[in-house]
Structure formats: C-alpha cells, structure tokens
Amino acid sequence: MTVVTGRRRIGKTSLIMRSIEDSPTVYLFVGRKNEATLCAEFIPVIAQSLETFVPNEIRTFRSLFQYLMELSVSRVFNLVIDEFQELDRINPSVFGEIQKVWDLHKDSSRMNLLISGSIYSLMHKIFENNKEPLFSRAGKIIRLQPFRVSVIKQILADFHPGYTPDDLLALYTFTGGVAWYIDLFMKNKAFTRTKMIHFMTEENSLFLTEGKNLLIEEFGKEYTVYFSILECISRGLTSRGDIETALNGVEIGGYLSRMEKDFSVISQRKPIFARPSSKQVRYIIEDNFLSFWFRFIY
C-alpha cells in the first residue's frame, strides 16, 4: 500500500499512472455519490481493466475491495484509488472495513495498492492519526512537492530559450512549481511575464476562481474566517495581533494552529537567534500561488 498526497494540481494522478503504465491496472475515481451507485460504476471498469467477471450484486465498497483482494491472490495488478478521502463523506465506516480486509489478505495478495488524495488534512487523519483504523497500514507515504526552481527553469528553457529573468521569476511566483499550472502556461504559449498575466486575468480564466475552489474543499463551512486570515497575511499583516486587530478582535489562535498543523497552508517564521519559546512570530503563506492569488486576485 502506497499513499500519495499533495495539493490539487500537483500531478499525483499523472505520476502514479505514468509509473504503472505498462502493467495491468484498475483505476477507480471516488466521486461524491451514493456508495451503491459508485460501486455500480466501478464494476464495469474492473471487468474491462482485468478482463474478468465481477458480480453485479456488489453494492458496498467493502465487498468490492474484498473481491479485488481475493482476486489478487492469483493475479498481479495495480489498484489505484483516486481522491480516496471522499470515502469519508460517503461512508465513514469504510476505512475500518478496508483495514480488516487488508489485514486478512495482504500477506497472500499480489496487488500493488496505490491511494491518492488531495485534501491534506483528511489524508493525514486517515493514515497518520494513531486512532484511525488505517494508521501504519501504508508501506510508504509520499507527499508530492512542487517542482524546484531548477526544474521550472529547465521547462521554461525548453519552451522559450530566450526567456528573461523576469519571465522565470513570474513563472515561479504565479505557479509555485505546481505542475498543472506550468503545463497550462506552456500549452497556451504564455512564456513571458506579460503573457502570463494576460492569460491569468482574461475573462473566464480558471485562475480567477482557483484559490477559492482549492481552499473551500479544505476548510469547509468555516472558510470565510480562514480566507480573511489569509487575505491579511497576503497584505503584510503577518503577526497574530495585527490580524486580530484587522478582524475586529476575532480570536484566531485555533484557526492559525489548524492552518499550520492540519492544512499546511501557513507556517511560522521567527527572528534569527530567537529562542524556541519566543512569541515574536510572523506567519507566511506556504503556497506561492495562493500567496499571489490572495494578494492580487481575491
């Protein structure tokens, strides 16, 4: 069992599918649907991918997963479950059921199970909280990171050898190294800073709503308070006191803690040589794209 996490658009699914493209694979995308409906959609996918018969009466994910685990005793294949955290909305008890089936069959199974999820807080809870049934079950947890500057530089050089330092800085600032954003710029020939800005801000550009769409998924119903905090940080109000003053005295300690520890959206910075217990803390937005989006678009 390998778990791949990371923000949306980072390239989790592309990386997984590229790594297993020459071997038998079942790819299941977990949409927000009724469990029985979802299983009914998965049955023909499995049947076609593995050229096997799958009983039509299967209506629970537990039964489906057990069928695949038993099948994997005699067959080698990859099982990819994408947006795995959505199962929590569909049936929260399914993780305990998966754990029981996995523990029972994993020693005889020949399945390569690859699990992917975009909502970091939920994926962290499912696989790294010691109170959860799937804790310690993954053989490897990969947290996929954005491209480094050296890689961004190479990509831009491949598409536009005459790029300027400003173009490179713009591509890094706007994308933060997120693969899908870079791909969009390159496919639309937005190689220069000016063209990138025009592409991002044109009518109906997905970049105009991207930040909001990303974070509403993470934060849920309380997203307005989180958004207000992020907007403050993007405008240079980086201390807790400054943010609370800007928000008319709203207590934000809990929000800051969750944004840092559960969502990994912000992080703390302390002065050089400050003691570990120092309260001289400033907050920054970790994600380049979100930092830009809150400062100039939101």
Short mmCIF file of C-alpha atoms in Angstrom, two decimals, residues 9-260:
data_model
loop_
_atom_site.label_atom_id
_atom_site.label_comp_id
_atom_site.label_asym_id
_atom_site.label_seq_id
_atom_site.Cartn_x
_atom_site.Cartn_y
_atom_site.Cartn_z
CA ARG A 9 -3.00 20.12 -9.46
CA ILE A 10 0.38 18.89 -8.18
CA GLY A 11 0.40 15.87 -10.54
CA LYS A 12 -0.36 12.92 -8.24
CA THR A 13 -2.53 11.02 -10.69
CA SER A 14 -0.23 11.68 -13.65
CA LEU A 15 2.79 10.48 -11.69
CA ILE A 16 1.03 7.32 -10.49
CA MET A 17 -0.35 6.39 -13.90
CA ARG A 18 2.98 7.05 -15.64
CA SER A 19 4.78 4.79 -13.16
CA ILE A 20 2.48 1.82 -13.86
CA GLU A 21 1.54 2.41 -17.50
CA ASP A 22 2.92 -0.92 -18.74
CA SER A 23 1.14 -3.18 -16.23
CA PRO A 24 -2.48 -4.29 -15.60
CA THR A 25 -4.23 -1.51 -13.70
CA VAL A 26 -7.65 -0.77 -12.24
CA TYR A 27 -8.24 2.97 -11.81
CA LEU A 28 -11.11 3.98 -9.54
CA PHE A 29 -12.04 7.64 -9.03
CA VAL A 30 -14.09 8.26 -5.90
CA GLY A 31 -16.75 10.83 -6.75
CA ARG A 32 -19.32 12.27 -4.36
CA LYS A 33 -22.05 9.75 -4.97
CA ASN A 34 -24.09 7.18 -3.11
CA GLU A 35 -21.99 4.11 -2.21
CA ALA A 36 -24.16 1.71 -4.19
CA THR A 37 -24.10 4.00 -7.25
CA LEU A 38 -20.34 4.31 -7.02
CA CYS A 39 -19.87 0.54 -6.82
CA ALA A 40 -22.19 0.05 -9.79
CA GLU A 41 -19.93 2.39 -11.79
CA PHE A 42 -16.77 0.59 -10.63
CA ILE A 43 -17.91 -2.91 -11.64
CA PRO A 44 -17.62 -2.47 -15.46
CA VAL A 45 -14.33 -0.57 -15.01
CA ILE A 46 -12.83 -3.53 -13.11
CA ALA A 47 -14.30 -6.07 -15.53
CA GLN A 48 -12.82 -4.27 -18.54
CA SER A 49 -9.45 -3.44 -16.95
CA LEU A 50 -8.77 -7.00 -15.79
CA GLU A 51 -10.88 -8.86 -18.39
CA THR A 52 -12.71 -10.71 -15.67
CA PHE A 53 -16.22 -11.26 -14.39
CA VAL A 54 -17.37 -9.08 -11.49
CA PRO A 55 -20.67 -9.92 -9.71
CA ASN A 56 -23.27 -7.24 -10.40
CA GLU A 57 -24.84 -7.62 -6.95
CA ILE A 58 -21.86 -5.92 -5.25
CA ARG A 59 -23.18 -2.71 -3.69
CA THR A 60 -20.68 -1.84 -0.94
CA PHE A 61 -17.08 -0.72 -1.19
CA ARG A 62 -16.09 -3.32 1.39
CA SER A 63 -17.44 -6.16 -0.81
CA LEU A 64 -15.78 -4.67 -3.87
CA PHE A 65 -12.43 -4.30 -2.10
CA GLN A 66 -12.65 -7.86 -0.74
CA TYR A 67 -13.39 -9.20 -4.22
CA LEU A 68 -10.28 -7.45 -5.59
CA MET A 69 -8.08 -8.62 -2.73
CA GLU A 70 -9.18 -12.22 -3.23
CA LEU A 71 -8.66 -11.90 -6.99
CA SER A 72 -5.12 -10.58 -6.37
CA VAL A 73 -4.09 -13.85 -4.73
CA SER A 74 -3.88 -15.40 -8.20
CA ARG A 75 -3.32 -12.28 -10.35
CA VAL A 76 -0.83 -9.42 -10.34
CA PHE A 77 -2.32 -5.96 -10.89
CA ASN A 78 -2.31 -2.38 -9.66
CA LEU A 79 -5.32 -0.89 -7.92
CA VAL A 80 -5.39 2.92 -7.97
CA ILE A 81 -7.99 4.64 -5.76
CA ASP A 82 -8.03 8.37 -6.53
CA GLU A 83 -9.49 11.02 -4.20
CA PHE A 84 -9.61 8.36 -1.52
CA GLN A 85 -10.58 10.84 1.21
CA GLU A 86 -14.02 11.27 -0.39
CA LEU A 87 -14.97 7.88 1.05
CA ASP A 88 -15.16 9.66 4.40
CA ARG A 89 -18.16 11.65 3.14
CA ILE A 90 -19.81 8.60 1.57
CA ASN A 91 -19.37 6.10 4.41
CA PRO A 92 -17.02 6.94 7.31
CA SER A 93 -17.00 3.31 8.50
CA VAL A 94 -15.43 2.12 5.23
CA PHE A 95 -11.86 2.72 6.47
CA GLY A 96 -12.31 0.21 9.27
CA GLU A 97 -13.77 -2.26 6.79
CA ILE A 98 -10.85 -1.76 4.39
CA GLN A 99 -8.40 -2.30 7.28
CA LYS A 100 -9.98 -5.64 8.18
CA VAL A 101 -9.94 -6.89 4.59
CA TRP A 102 -6.37 -5.64 4.05
CA ASP A 103 -5.02 -7.27 7.22
CA LEU A 104 -6.71 -10.55 6.32
CA HIS A 105 -5.45 -10.81 2.73
CA LYS A 106 -2.32 -8.67 2.35
CA ASP A 107 0.18 -11.48 3.02
CA SER A 108 -1.20 -13.60 0.19
CA SER A 109 -2.14 -10.74 -2.12
CA ARG A 110 -0.15 -9.75 -5.22
CA MET A 111 -1.87 -6.39 -5.54
CA ASN A 112 0.03 -3.09 -5.73
CA LEU A 113 -2.39 -0.71 -3.98
CA LEU A 114 -1.88 2.98 -4.77
CA ILE A 115 -4.01 5.50 -2.89
CA SER A 116 -4.15 9.18 -3.81
CA GLY A 117 -5.81 12.14 -2.11
CA SER A 118 -5.79 15.92 -2.41
CA ILE A 119 -7.28 17.14 0.86
CA TYR A 120 -4.20 17.04 3.07
CA SER A 121 -6.00 17.36 6.40
CA LEU A 122 -8.23 14.33 5.73
CA MET A 123 -5.46 12.17 4.25
CA HIS A 124 -3.22 12.99 7.21
CA LYS A 125 -6.01 12.00 9.59
CA ILE A 126 -6.83 8.75 7.76
CA PHE A 127 -3.28 7.40 7.55
CA GLU A 128 -1.23 9.18 10.22
CA ASN A 129 -3.60 9.55 13.17
CA ASN A 130 -2.94 6.64 15.53
CA LYS A 131 -6.64 6.48 16.44
CA GLU A 132 -7.67 5.72 12.86
CA PRO A 133 -8.01 2.12 11.52
CA LEU A 134 -5.62 2.62 8.56
CA PHE A 135 -2.85 4.07 10.74
CA SER A 136 0.51 2.37 9.95
CA ARG A 137 -1.02 0.26 7.15
CA ALA A 138 0.70 2.14 4.31
CA GLY A 139 4.15 0.84 3.40
CA LYS A 140 5.05 4.25 2.04
CA ILE A 141 3.52 7.72 2.27
CA ILE A 142 4.71 10.15 -0.40
CA ARG A 143 3.88 13.83 -0.02
CA LEU A 144 4.34 15.17 -3.52
CA GLN A 145 6.03 18.58 -3.66
CA PRO A 146 6.07 21.29 -6.36
CA PHE A 147 8.92 21.45 -8.88
CA ARG A 148 12.11 23.07 -7.66
CA VAL A 149 13.28 26.31 -9.29
CA SER A 150 15.93 24.41 -11.28
CA VAL A 151 13.20 22.27 -12.87
CA ILE A 152 10.97 25.29 -13.59
CA LYS A 153 13.97 26.93 -15.25
CA GLN A 154 14.59 23.88 -17.45
CA ILE A 155 10.93 23.68 -18.50
CA LEU A 156 10.85 27.36 -19.48
CA ALA A 157 14.13 26.98 -21.36
CA ASP A 158 12.72 24.03 -23.32
CA PHE A 159 9.68 26.03 -24.47
CA HIS A 160 11.20 29.51 -24.67
CA PRO A 161 15.03 29.54 -24.82
CA GLY A 162 15.07 33.36 -24.92
CA TYR A 163 13.33 33.82 -21.57
CA THR A 164 14.41 36.67 -19.28
CA PRO A 165 15.00 36.56 -15.51
CA ASP A 166 11.66 38.39 -15.11
CA ASP A 167 9.89 35.63 -17.04
CA LEU A 168 11.40 32.94 -14.81
CA LEU A 169 10.54 34.86 -11.65
CA ALA A 170 6.97 35.35 -12.87
CA LEU A 171 6.51 31.65 -13.67
CA TYR A 172 7.83 30.72 -10.21
CA THR A 173 5.70 33.35 -8.46
CA PHE A 174 2.46 32.51 -10.27
CA THR A 175 2.75 28.72 -10.14
CA GLY A 176 4.95 27.94 -7.16
CA GLY A 177 6.17 24.95 -9.18
CA VAL A 178 2.73 23.30 -9.40
CA ALA A 179 2.87 21.06 -12.45
CA TRP A 180 -0.63 21.68 -13.81
CA TYR A 181 -0.31 25.47 -13.73
CA ILE A 182 3.05 25.34 -15.51
CA ASP A 183 1.60 23.00 -18.10
CA LEU A 184 -1.28 25.43 -18.74
CA PHE A 185 1.09 28.34 -19.32
CA MET A 186 3.30 26.30 -21.67
CA LYS A 187 0.38 24.87 -23.68
CA ASN A 188 -1.06 28.36 -24.14
CA LYS A 189 2.33 29.80 -25.11
CA ALA A 190 2.33 32.21 -22.16
CA PHE A 191 6.12 32.24 -21.89
CA THR A 192 6.72 35.86 -20.87
CA ARG A 193 5.65 37.73 -17.75
CA THR A 194 3.22 39.93 -19.72
CA LYS A 195 1.60 36.98 -21.50
CA MET A 196 1.32 35.06 -18.23
CA ILE A 197 -0.52 37.96 -16.57
CA HIS A 198 -2.88 38.35 -19.53
CA PHE A 199 -3.57 34.60 -19.56
CA MET A 200 -4.31 34.51 -15.83
CA THR A 201 -6.64 37.51 -15.83
CA GLU A 202 -8.57 37.06 -19.08
CA GLU A 203 -12.33 36.60 -18.90
CA ASN A 204 -13.39 33.17 -17.60
CA SER A 205 -9.80 32.26 -16.69
CA LEU A 206 -9.78 29.37 -14.24
CA PHE A 207 -7.10 31.21 -12.24
CA LEU A 208 -9.70 33.78 -11.11
CA THR A 209 -11.56 31.19 -9.01
CA GLU A 210 -8.81 28.65 -8.47
CA GLY A 211 -7.77 29.77 -4.99
CA LYS A 212 -11.32 29.76 -3.72
CA ASN A 213 -12.10 26.36 -5.21
CA LEU A 214 -8.95 24.85 -3.72
CA LEU A 215 -9.49 26.06 -0.19
CA ILE A 216 -13.25 25.64 0.19
CA GLU A 217 -12.60 21.91 -0.25
CA GLU A 218 -10.10 22.01 2.63
CA PHE A 219 -11.75 24.42 5.05
CA GLY A 220 -15.41 23.54 4.65
CA LYS A 221 -18.18 25.76 6.00
CA GLU A 222 -15.85 27.97 8.06
CA TYR A 223 -13.82 29.02 5.04
CA THR A 224 -14.72 32.73 5.36
CA VAL A 225 -12.66 33.17 8.56
CA TYR A 226 -9.72 31.29 7.04
CA PHE A 227 -9.96 33.41 3.90
CA SER A 228 -9.94 36.62 5.94
CA ILE A 229 -6.79 35.50 7.78
CA LEU A 230 -5.03 34.58 4.54
CA GLU A 231 -6.01 37.90 2.98
CA CYS A 232 -4.48 39.73 5.97
CA ILE A 233 -1.24 37.77 5.71
CA SER A 234 -1.03 38.44 1.96
CA ARG A 235 -1.35 42.19 2.64
CA GLY A 236 1.55 42.16 5.10
CA LEU A 237 -0.35 41.76 8.39
CA THR A 238 1.71 38.79 9.49
CA SER A 239 1.52 38.82 13.30
CA ARG A 240 -1.39 37.38 15.26
CA GLY A 241 -2.04 40.75 16.89
CA ASP A 242 -2.19 42.60 13.58
CA ILE A 243 -4.54 40.03 12.10
CA GLU A 244 -6.88 40.06 15.10
CA THR A 245 -6.97 43.87 15.05
CA ALA A 246 -7.85 43.83 11.33
CA LEU A 247 -10.64 41.32 12.05
CA ASN A 248 -12.11 43.45 14.85
CA GLY A 249 -10.72 41.36 17.67
CA VAL A 250 -11.81 37.90 16.46
CA GLU A 251 -9.89 35.19 18.35
CA ILE A 252 -7.83 33.36 15.69
CA GLY A 253 -5.44 31.17 17.70
CA GLY A 254 -7.30 27.96 16.86
CA TYR A 255 -7.61 28.89 13.20
CA LEU A 256 -3.88 29.65 12.89
CA SER A 257 -2.99 26.35 14.56
CA ARG A 258 -5.22 24.32 12.22
CA MET A 259 -3.99 26.17 9.14
CA GLU A 260 -0.42 25.36 10.10
#
